[in-house]
Tab-separated table of C-alpha atoms in Angstrom:
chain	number	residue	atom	x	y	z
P	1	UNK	CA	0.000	0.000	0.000
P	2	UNK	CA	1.403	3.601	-0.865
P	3	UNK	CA	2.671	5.309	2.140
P	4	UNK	CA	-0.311	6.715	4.564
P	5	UNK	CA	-0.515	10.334	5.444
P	6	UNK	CA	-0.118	11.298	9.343
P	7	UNK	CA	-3.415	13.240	9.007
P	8	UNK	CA	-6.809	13.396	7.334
P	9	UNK	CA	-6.858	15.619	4.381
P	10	UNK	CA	-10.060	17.874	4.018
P	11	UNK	CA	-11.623	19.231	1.338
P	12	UNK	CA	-10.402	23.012	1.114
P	13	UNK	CA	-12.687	26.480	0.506
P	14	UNK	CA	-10.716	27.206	-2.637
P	15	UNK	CA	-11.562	23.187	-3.895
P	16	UNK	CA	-15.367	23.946	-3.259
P	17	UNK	CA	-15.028	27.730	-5.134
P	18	UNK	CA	-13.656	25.950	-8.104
P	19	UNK	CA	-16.584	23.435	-7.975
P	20	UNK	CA	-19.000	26.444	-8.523
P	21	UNK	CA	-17.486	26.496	-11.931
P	22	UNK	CA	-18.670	23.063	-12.937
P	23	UNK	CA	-21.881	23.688	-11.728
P	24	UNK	CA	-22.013	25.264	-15.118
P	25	UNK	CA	-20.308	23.489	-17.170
P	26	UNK	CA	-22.188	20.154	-16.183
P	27	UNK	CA	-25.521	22.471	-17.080
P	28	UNK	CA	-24.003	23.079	-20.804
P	29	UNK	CA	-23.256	19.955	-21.344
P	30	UNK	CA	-26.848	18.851	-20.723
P	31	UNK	CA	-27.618	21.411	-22.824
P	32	UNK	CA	-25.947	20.115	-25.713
P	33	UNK	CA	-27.605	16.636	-24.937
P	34	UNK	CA	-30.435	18.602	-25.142
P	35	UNK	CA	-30.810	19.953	-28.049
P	36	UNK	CA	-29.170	16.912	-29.999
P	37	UNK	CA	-29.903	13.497	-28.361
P	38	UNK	CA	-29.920	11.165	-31.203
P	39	UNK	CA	-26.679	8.798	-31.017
P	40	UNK	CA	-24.636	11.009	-32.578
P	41	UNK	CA	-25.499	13.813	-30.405
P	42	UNK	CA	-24.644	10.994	-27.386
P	43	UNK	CA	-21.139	10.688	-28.599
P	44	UNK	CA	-20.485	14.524	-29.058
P	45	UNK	CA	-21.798	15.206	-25.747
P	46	UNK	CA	-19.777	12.569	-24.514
P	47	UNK	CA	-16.162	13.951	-26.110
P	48	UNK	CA	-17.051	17.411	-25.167
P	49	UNK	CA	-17.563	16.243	-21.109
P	50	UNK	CA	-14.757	14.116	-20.886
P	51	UNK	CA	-12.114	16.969	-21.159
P	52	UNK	CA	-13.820	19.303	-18.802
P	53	UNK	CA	-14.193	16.395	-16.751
P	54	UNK	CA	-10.791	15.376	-16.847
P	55	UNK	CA	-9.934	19.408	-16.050
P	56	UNK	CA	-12.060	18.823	-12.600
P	57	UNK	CA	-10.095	15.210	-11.913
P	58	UNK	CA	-6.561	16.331	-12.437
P	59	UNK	CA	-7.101	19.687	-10.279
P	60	UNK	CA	-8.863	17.340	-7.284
P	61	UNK	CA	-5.545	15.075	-7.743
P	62	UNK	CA	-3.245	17.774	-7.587
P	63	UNK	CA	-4.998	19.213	-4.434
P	64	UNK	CA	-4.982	15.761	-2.582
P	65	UNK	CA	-1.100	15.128	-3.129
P	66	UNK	CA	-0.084	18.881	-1.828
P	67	UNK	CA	-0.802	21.446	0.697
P	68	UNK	CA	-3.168	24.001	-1.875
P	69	UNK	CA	-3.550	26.366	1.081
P	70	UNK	CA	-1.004	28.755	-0.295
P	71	UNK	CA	-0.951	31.632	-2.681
P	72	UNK	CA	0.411	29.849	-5.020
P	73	UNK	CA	-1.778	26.977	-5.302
P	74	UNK	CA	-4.800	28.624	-4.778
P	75	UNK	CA	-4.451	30.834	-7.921
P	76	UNK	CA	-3.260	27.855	-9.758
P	77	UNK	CA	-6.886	26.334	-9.016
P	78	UNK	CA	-8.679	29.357	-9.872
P	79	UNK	CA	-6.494	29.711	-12.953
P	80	UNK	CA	-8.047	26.383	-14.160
P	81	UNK	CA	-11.411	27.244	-12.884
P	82	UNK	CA	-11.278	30.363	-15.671
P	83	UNK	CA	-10.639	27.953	-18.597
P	84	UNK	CA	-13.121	25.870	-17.156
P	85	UNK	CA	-15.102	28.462	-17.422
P	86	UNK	CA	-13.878	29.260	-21.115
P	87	UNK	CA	-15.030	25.519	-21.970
P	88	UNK	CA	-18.086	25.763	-20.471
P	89	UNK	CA	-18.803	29.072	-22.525
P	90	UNK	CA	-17.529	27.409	-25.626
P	91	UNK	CA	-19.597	24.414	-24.780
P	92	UNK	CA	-22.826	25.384	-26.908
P	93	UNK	CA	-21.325	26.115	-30.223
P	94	UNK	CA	-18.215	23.058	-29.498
P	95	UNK	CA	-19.034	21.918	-32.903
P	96	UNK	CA	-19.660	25.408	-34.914
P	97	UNK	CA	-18.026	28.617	-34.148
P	98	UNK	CA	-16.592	28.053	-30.518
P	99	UNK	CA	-14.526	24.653	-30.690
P	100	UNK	CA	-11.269	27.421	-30.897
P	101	UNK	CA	-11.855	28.652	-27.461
P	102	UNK	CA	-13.020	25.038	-25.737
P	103	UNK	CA	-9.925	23.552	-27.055
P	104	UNK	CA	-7.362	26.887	-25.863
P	105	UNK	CA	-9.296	26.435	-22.992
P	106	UNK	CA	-8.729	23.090	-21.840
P	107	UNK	CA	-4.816	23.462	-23.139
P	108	UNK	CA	-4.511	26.462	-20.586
P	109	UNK	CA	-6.477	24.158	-17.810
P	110	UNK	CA	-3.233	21.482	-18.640
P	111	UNK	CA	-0.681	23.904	-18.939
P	112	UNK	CA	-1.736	25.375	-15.321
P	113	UNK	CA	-1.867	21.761	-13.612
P	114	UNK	CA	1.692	20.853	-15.650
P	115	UNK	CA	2.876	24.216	-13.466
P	116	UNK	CA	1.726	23.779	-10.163
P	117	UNK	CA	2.803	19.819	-10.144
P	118	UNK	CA	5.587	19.493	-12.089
P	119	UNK	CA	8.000	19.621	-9.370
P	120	UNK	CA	5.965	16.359	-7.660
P	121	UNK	CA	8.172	12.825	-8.652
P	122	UNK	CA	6.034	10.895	-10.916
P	123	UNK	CA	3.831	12.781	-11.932
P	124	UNK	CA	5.077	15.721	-14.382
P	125	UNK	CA	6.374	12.723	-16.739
P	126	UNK	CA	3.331	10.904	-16.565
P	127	UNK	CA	-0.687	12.299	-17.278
P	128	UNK	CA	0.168	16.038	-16.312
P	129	UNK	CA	2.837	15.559	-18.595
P	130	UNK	CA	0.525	14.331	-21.539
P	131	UNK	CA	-1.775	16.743	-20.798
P	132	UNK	CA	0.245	19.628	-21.537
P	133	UNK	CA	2.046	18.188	-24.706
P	134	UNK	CA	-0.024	15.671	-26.119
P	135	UNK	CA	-3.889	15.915	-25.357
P	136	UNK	CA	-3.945	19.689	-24.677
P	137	UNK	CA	-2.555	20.562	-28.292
P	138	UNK	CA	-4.688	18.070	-30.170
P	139	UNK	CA	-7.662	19.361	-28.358
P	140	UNK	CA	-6.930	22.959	-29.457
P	141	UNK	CA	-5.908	21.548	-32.999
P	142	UNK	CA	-9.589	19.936	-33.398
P	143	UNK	CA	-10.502	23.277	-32.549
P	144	UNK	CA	-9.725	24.729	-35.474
P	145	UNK	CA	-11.143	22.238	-38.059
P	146	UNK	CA	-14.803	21.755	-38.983
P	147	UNK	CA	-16.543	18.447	-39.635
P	148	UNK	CA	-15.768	15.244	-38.666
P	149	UNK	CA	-11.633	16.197	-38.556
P	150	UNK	CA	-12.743	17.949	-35.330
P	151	UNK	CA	-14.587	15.119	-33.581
P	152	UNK	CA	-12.139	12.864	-34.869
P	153	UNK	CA	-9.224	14.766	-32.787
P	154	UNK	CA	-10.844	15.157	-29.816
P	155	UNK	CA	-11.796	11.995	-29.254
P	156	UNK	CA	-7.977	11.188	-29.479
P	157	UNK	CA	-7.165	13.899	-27.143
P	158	UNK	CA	-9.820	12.651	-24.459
P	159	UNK	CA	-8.444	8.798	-25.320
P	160	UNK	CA	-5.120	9.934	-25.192
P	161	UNK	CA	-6.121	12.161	-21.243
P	162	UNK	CA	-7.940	8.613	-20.456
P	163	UNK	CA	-5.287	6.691	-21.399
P	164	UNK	CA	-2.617	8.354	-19.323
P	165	UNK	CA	-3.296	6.849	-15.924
P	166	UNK	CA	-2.989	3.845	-17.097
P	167	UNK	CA	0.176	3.912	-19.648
P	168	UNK	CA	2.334	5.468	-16.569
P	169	UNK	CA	0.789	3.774	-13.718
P	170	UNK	CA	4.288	2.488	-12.233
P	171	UNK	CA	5.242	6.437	-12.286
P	172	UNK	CA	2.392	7.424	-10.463
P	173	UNK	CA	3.287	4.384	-7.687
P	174	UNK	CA	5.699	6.967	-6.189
P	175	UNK	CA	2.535	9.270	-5.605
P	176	UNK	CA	1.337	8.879	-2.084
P	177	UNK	CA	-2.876	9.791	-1.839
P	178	UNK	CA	-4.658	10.805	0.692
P	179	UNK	CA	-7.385	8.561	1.038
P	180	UNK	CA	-10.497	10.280	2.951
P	181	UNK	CA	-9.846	13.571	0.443
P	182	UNK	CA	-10.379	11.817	-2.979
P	183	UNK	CA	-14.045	10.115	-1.757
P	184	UNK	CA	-15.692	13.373	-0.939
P	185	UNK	CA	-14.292	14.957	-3.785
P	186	UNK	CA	-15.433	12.536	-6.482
P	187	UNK	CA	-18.886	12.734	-4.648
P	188	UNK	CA	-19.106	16.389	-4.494
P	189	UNK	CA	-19.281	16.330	-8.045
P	190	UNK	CA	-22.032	13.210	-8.289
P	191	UNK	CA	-23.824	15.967	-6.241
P	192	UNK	CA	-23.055	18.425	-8.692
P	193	UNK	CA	-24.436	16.332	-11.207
P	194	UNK	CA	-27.583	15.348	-9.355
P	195	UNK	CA	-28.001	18.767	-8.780
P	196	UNK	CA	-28.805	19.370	-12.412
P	197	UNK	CA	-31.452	16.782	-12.432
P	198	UNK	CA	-33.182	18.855	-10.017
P	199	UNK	CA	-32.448	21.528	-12.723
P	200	UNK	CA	-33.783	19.495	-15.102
P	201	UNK	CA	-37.344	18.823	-12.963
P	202	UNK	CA	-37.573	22.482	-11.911
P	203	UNK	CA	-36.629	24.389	-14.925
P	204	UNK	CA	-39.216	23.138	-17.399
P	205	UNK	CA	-42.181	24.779	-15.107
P	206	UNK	CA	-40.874	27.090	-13.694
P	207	UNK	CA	-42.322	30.252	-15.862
P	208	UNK	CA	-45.746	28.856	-16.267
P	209	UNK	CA	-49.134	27.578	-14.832
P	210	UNK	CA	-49.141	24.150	-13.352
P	211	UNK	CA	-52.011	21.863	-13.349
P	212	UNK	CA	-51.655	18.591	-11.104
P	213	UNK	CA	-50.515	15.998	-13.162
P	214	UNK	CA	-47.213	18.250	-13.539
P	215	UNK	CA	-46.797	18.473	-9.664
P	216	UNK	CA	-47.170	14.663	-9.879
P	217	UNK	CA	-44.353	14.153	-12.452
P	218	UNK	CA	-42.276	16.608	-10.371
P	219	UNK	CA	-42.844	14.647	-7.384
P	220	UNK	CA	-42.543	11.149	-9.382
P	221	UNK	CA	-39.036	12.765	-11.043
P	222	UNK	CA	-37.835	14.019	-7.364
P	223	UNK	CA	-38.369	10.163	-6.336
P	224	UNK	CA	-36.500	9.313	-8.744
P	225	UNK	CA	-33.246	11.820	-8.189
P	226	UNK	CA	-33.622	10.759	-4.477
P	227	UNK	CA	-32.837	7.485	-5.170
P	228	UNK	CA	-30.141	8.006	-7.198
P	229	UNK	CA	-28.791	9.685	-4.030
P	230	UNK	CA	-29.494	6.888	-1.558
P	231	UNK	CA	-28.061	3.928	-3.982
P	232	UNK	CA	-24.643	6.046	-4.010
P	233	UNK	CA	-24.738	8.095	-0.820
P	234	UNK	CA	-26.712	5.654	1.301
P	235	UNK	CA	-25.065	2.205	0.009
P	236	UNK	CA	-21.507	3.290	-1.825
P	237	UNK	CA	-20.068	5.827	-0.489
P	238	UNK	CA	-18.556	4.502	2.721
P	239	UNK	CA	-17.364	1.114	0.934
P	240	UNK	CA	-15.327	3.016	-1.583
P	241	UNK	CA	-14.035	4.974	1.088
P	242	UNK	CA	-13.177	1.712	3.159
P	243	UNK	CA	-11.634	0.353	-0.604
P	244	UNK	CA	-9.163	2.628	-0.812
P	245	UNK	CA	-8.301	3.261	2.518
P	246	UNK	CA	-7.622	-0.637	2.494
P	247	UNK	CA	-6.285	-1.102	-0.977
P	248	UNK	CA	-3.130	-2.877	-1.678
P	249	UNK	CA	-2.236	-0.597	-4.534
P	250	UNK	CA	-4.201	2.817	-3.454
P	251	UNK	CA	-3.556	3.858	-7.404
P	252	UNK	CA	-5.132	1.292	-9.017
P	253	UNK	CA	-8.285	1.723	-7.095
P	254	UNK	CA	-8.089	5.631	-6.862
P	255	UNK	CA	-7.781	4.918	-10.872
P	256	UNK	CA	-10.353	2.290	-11.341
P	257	UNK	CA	-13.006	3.200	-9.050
P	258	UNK	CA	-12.874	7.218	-8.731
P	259	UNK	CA	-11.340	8.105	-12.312
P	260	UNK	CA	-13.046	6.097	-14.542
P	261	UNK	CA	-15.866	4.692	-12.365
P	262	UNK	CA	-17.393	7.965	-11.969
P	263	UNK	CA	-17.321	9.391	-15.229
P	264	UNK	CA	-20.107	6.838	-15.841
P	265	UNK	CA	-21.921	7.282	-12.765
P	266	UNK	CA	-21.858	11.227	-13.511
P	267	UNK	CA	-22.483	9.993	-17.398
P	268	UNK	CA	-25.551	8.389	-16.279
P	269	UNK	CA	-26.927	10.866	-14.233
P	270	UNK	CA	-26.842	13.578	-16.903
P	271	UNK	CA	-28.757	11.506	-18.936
P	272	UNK	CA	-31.084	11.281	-16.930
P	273	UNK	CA	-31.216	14.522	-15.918
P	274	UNK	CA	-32.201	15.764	-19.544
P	275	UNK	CA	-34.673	13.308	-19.564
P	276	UNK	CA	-36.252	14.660	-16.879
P	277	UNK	CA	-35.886	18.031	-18.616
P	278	UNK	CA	-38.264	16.984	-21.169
P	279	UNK	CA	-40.824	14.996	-19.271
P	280	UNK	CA	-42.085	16.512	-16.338
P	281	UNK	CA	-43.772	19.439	-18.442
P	282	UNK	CA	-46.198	17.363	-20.356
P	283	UNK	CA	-46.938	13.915	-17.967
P	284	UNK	CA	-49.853	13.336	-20.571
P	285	UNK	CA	-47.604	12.962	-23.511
P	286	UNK	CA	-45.567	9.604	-25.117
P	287	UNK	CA	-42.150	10.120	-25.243
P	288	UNK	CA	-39.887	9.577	-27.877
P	289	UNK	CA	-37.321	6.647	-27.997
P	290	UNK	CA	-34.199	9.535	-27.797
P	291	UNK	CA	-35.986	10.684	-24.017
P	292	UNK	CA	-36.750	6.994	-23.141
P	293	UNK	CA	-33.462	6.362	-23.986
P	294	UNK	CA	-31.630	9.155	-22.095
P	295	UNK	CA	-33.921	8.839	-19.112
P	296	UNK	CA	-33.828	4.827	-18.878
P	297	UNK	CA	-30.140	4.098	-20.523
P	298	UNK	CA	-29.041	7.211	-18.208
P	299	UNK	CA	-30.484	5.286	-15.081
P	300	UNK	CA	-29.291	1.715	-16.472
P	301	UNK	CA	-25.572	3.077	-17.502
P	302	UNK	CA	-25.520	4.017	-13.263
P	303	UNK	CA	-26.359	0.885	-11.976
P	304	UNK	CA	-24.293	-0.968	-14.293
P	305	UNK	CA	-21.270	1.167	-13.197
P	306	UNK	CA	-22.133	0.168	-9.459
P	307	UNK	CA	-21.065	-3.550	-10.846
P	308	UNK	CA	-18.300	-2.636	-12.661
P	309	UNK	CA	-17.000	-0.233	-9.241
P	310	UNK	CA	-17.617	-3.071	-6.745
P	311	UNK	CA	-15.661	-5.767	-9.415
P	312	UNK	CA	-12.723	-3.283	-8.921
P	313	UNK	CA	-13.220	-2.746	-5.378
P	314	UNK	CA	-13.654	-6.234	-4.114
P	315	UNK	CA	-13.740	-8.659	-6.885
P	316	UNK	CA	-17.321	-9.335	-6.862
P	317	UNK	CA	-20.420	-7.875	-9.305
P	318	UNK	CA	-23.371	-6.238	-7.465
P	319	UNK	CA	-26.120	-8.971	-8.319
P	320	UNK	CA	-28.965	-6.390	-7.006
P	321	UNK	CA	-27.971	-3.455	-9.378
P	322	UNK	CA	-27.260	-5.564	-12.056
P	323	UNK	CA	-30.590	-7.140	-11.808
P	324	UNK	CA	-32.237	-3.570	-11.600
P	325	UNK	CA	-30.209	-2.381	-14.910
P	326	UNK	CA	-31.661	-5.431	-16.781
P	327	UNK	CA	-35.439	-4.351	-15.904
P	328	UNK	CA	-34.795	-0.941	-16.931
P	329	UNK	CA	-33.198	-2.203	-19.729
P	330	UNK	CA	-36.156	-4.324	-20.591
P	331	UNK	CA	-39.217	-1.945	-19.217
P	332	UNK	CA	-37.730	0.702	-22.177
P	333	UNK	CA	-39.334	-0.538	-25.208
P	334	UNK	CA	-42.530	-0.702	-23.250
P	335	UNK	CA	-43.272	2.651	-22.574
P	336	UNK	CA	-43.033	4.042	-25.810
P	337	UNK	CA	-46.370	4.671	-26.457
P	338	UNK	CA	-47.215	5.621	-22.891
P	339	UNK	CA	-47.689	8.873	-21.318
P	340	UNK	CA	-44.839	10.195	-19.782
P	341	UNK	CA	-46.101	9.818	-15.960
P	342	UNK	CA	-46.547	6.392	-16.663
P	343	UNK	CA	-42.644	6.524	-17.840
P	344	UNK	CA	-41.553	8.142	-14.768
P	345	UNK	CA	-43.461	6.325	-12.351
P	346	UNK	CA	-42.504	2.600	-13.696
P	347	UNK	CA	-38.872	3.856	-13.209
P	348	UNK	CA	-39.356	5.197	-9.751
P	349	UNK	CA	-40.945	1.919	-8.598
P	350	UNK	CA	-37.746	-0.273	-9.615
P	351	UNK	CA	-35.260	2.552	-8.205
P	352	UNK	CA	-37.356	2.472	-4.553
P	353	UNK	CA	-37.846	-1.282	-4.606
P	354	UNK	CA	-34.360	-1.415	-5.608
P	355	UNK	CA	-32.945	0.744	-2.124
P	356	UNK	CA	-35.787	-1.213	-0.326
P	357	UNK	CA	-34.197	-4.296	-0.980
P	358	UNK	CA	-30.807	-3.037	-0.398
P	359	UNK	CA	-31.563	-1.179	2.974
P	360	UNK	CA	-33.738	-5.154	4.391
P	361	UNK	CA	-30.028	-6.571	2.993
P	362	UNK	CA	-27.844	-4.049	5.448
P	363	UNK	CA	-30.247	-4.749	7.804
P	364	UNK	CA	-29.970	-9.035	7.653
P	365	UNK	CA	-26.098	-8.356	7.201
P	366	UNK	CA	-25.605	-6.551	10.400
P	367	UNK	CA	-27.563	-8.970	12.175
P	368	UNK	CA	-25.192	-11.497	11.208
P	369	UNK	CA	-22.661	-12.522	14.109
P	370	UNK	CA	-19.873	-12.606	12.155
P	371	UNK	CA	-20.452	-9.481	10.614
P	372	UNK	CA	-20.796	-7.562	13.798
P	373	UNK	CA	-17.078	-6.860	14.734
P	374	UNK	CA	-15.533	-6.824	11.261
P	375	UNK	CA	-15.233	-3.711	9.345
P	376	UNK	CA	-14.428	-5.271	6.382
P	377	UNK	CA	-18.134	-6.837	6.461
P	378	UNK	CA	-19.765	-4.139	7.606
P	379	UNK	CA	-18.322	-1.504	4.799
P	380	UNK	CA	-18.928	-4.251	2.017
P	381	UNK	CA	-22.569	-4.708	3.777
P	382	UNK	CA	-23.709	-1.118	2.439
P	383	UNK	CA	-22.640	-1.881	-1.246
P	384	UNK	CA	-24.352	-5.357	-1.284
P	385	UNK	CA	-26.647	-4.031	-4.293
């Protein structure tokens, strides 16, 4: 296990400043899901987050391996919260007029974090590194080309970003983590983005007269948001803590679980999020297979990335979830031609049964003698879904 820290790192006021910043950005991108949520708008929503999500995870990174409560550090954090906001500006017109500025700005984000950590051992010469002089450029490059040429190069640069972990892994072994920092920061931002499903349920009605059936979809939609929450916040949170506190290699799981693990979970909530965006305002109306399939692929794509989280976290699948993602799955193609209430409600009832089932399955586990006095059960109890 990499070396332990003699004290608990906290999250710092400059950290949750910075967040404010992807507040917005998360809001463009659903935005540009919005307005363009056929498959191909899927994809370019997808390449346009995964930068400006990679800005947020290498700037939470950088504050958990050093002291950011200095002059120095702080304006470093702010200085990558401005081209955060550049990107987020940019994000509307990514693929017309603005894709100059979204790729400058995401260069500038890399150049910043090269700066403030490229004194750190293993880590200049590894993703910071690429950052700066491989993914940074191409992203500005794509920029400046229309068409395809564009998409085409920033999906390289975000590969190339994603990538990077992995490629210099044995560098980053030298980097010692602090472990309690890194779980609150990666669920700050799933707050962040279930924040804009509350957006998405608010937003839609918020100008004009409501009539009941719309205070019923908001309610049904809130229901469903909620337990989003309680499946991560009431079941996940504390094992993921308790998996990298306890990992053997703290990178591979701080990788695995928190870098790549949560750009689906936030993935998935997004989706959803602009799903609820355009269903709550008419509850009457059948929704089209592009909604259906943001609103019930978002919610499947975050249970399935519960399995895929709990696989790298203790070797095992998460049989409840997985269940869950397959009647979701399978409950879509029904509810095309019903109203959307109907939508929303069928979804809420698997999401509550779902935490139902989980919370009696806690409950059974901590009654369980041998589970009383070992942690390891007890943290591996609340991500038994």
């Amino acid at each position: 296990m990499a070396g332990a820290p003699s004290e608990e790192k906290r999250v710092t006021w400059a950290e949750l400043y910075f967040d404010l910043v992807f507040v917005f950005a998360v809001t463009q991108v659903s935005q540009l899901l919005h307005h363009h949520h056929d498959w191909t708008g899927v994809g370019q929503a997808l390449v346009a987050f995964a930068p400006v999500y990679w800005c947020w995870v290498g700037t939470t990174v950088q504050a958990n391996i050093r002291d950011v409560d200095s002059p120095r550090d702080r304006i470093g954090i702010f200085a990558v919260g401005l081209s955060g906001l550049f990107m987020a500006l940019a994000l509307p017109g990514a693929y017309g007029d603005r894709g100059a500025l979204f790729g400058a700005g995401y260069w500038a984000a890399r150049i910043v974090l090269f700066w403030l950590l490229w004194r750190v051992p293993g880590v200049w010469r590894g993703p910071y590194g690429v950052g700066a002089a491989v993914s940074g450029p191409l992203m500005l490059a794509g920029g400046l080309v229309d068409g395809p040429a564009r998409e085409l190069l920033w999906a390289l640069g975000a590969t190339c970003d994603l990538a990077a972990p992995f490629v210099f892994r044995r560098r980053l072994a030298k980097v010692v983590y602090h472990p309690a920092h890194l779980p609150e920061r990666f669920g700050l931002f799933l707050l962040v983005a279930l924040g804009e499903s509350i957006v998405g349920i608010g937003a839609p009605l918020a100008a004009g007269r409501l009539h009941p059936a719309q205070l019923v979809s908001v309610a049904t939609a809130f229901a469903i948001s909620c337990a989003l929450w309680w499946l991560y916040f009431g079941f996940a949170s504390e094992a993921m803590r308790f998996a990298v506190e306890t990992a053997s290699s703290r990178r591979d799981m701080i990788r695995w679980v928190f870098s790549y693990g949560h750009l689906l979970l936030i993935a998935g909530v997004i989706a959803v999020a602009v799903g609820f965006g355009e269903t709550v305002a008419e509850p009457g109306r059948a929704l089209g297979v592009g909604t259906l399939g943001l609103l019930y692929g978002g919610c499947a794509l975050y249970l399935l990335s519960f399995s895929y989280t709990r696989r790298m976290m203790f070797g095992v699948i998460s049989p409840t979830r997985l269940a869950a993602a397959a009647v979701v799955l399978a409950l879509l193609p029904l509810m095309v031609r019903l109203p959307a209430l109907a939508a929303l409600s069928a979804l809420a009832a698997v999401l509550i049964g779902l935490n139902g089932l989980e919370h009696a399955r806690v409950r059974r586990a901590a009654r369980t003698p041998a589970a009383g006095p070992d942690r390891s059960e007890a943290c591996l109890a609340p991500d038994l879904g």
